[in-house]
Coordinates of C-alpha atoms in Angstrom, one line a residue:
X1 CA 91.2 -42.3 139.1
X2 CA 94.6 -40.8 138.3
X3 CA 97.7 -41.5 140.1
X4 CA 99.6 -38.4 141.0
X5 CA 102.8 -37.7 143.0
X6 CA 102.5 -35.0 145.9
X7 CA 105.3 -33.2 147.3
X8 CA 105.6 -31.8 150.7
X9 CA 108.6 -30.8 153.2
X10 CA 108.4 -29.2 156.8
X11 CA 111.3 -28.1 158.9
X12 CA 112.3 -29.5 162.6
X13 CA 113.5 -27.1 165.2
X14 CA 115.4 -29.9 167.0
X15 CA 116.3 -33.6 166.3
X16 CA 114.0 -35.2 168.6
X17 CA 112.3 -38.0 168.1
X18 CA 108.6 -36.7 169.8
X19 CA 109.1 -33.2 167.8
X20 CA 109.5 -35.5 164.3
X21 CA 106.7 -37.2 165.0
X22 CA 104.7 -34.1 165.6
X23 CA 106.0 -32.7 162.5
X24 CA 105.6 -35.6 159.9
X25 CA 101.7 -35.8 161.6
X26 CA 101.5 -32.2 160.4
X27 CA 102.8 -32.5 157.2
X28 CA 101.0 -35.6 156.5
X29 CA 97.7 -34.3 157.6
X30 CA 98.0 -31.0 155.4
X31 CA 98.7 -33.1 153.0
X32 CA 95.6 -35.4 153.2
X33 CA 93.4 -32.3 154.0
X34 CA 94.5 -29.8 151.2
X35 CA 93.9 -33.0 148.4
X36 CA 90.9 -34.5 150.3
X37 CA 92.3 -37.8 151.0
X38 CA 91.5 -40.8 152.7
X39 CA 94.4 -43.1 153.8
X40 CA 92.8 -45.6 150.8
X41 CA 93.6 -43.0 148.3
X42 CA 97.4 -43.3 149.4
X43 CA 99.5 -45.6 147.2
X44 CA 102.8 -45.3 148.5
X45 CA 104.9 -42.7 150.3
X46 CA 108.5 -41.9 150.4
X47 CA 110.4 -39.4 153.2
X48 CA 113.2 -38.1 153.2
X49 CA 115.5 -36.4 156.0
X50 CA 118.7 -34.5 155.8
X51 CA 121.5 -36.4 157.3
X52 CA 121.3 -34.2 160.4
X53 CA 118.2 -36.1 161.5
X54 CA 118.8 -39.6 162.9
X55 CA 116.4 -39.8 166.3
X56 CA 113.4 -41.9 164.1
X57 CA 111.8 -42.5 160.6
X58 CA 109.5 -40.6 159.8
X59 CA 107.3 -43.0 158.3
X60 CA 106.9 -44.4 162.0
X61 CA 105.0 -41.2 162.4
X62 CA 102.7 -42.0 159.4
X63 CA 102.0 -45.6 160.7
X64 CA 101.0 -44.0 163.7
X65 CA 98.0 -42.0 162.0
X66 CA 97.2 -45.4 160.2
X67 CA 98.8 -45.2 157.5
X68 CA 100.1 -49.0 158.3
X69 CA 99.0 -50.6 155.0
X70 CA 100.7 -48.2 153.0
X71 CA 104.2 -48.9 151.7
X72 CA 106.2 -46.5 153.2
X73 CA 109.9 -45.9 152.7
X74 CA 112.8 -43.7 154.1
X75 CA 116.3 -42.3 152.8
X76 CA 118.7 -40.0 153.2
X77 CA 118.6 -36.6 151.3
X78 CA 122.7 -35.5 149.9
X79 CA 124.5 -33.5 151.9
X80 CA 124.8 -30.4 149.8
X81 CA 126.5 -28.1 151.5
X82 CA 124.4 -25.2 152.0
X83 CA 121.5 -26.8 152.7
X84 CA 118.5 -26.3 154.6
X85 CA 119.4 -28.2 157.8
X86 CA 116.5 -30.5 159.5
X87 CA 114.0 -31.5 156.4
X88 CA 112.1 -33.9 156.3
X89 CA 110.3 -34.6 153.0
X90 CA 107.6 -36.5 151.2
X91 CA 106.5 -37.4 148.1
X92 CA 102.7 -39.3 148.1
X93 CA 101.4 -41.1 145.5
X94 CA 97.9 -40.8 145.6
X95 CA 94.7 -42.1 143.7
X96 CA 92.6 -38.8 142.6
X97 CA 90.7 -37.3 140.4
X98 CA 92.2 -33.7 140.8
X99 CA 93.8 -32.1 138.0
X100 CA 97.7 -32.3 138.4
X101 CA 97.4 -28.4 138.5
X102 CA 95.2 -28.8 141.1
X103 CA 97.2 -30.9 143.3
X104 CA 98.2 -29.2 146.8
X105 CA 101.8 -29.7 148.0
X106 CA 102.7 -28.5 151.2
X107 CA 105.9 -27.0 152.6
X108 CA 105.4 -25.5 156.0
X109 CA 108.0 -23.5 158.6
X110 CA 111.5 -23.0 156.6
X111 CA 111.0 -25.6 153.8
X112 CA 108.5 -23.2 152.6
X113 CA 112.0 -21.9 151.1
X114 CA 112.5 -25.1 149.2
X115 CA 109.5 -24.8 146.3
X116 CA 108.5 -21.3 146.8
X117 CA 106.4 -22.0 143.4
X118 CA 104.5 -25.3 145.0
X119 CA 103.9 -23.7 148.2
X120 CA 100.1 -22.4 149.2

């Protein structure tokens, strides 16, 4: 197995902390579908949110869907002005035998904006 890093990012309509957790599920599952993953081939995860989000983690979200023995971690993206507002973003590192060009990242609703050259 290789280790790779996958990036992903979906948009919020509204800082609430039930329409996050919808959200990061989303993301997370697209993410785990589109690589064919198994929580064991999850290393580690890191999310981040623009500082316009503050009603959860995100990574409560991803212990929800059992993601509870993977080390998970949270920060705060830099207020550039300008900015996409309500992000929230991930980047998986995963054990797989996939090519790195044949990794999927996801970005879904307006963070599809973000990496329009990673996007499916």
């Amino acid at each position: 197995m290789t280790v790779r890093a996958i990036r992903g990012a979906i948009s919020l309509d509204v800082d609430e902390r039930q329409h996050l957790h919808d959200r990061t599920r989303e993301l997370v599952s697209a993410i785990m579908r589109d690589n064919a993953l198994t929580t064991d081939d999850v290393i580690s995860a890191i999310f981040t949110v623009t500082p316009d989000i503050v009603s959860d983690f995100p990574a409560a979200a991803a212990r929800e869907m059992g993601f509870g023995a993977v080390p998970l971690m949270c920060a705060q993206e830099i207020p550039v002005p300008g900015a996409l507002p309500r992000i929230v973003r991930v980047m998986m590192h995963v054990d797989t035998e996939r090519a790195r060009e044949d990794v999927a990242h996801v970005y879904l609703g307006d963070a599809v904006a973000l990496r329009r050259d990673l996007a499916q």
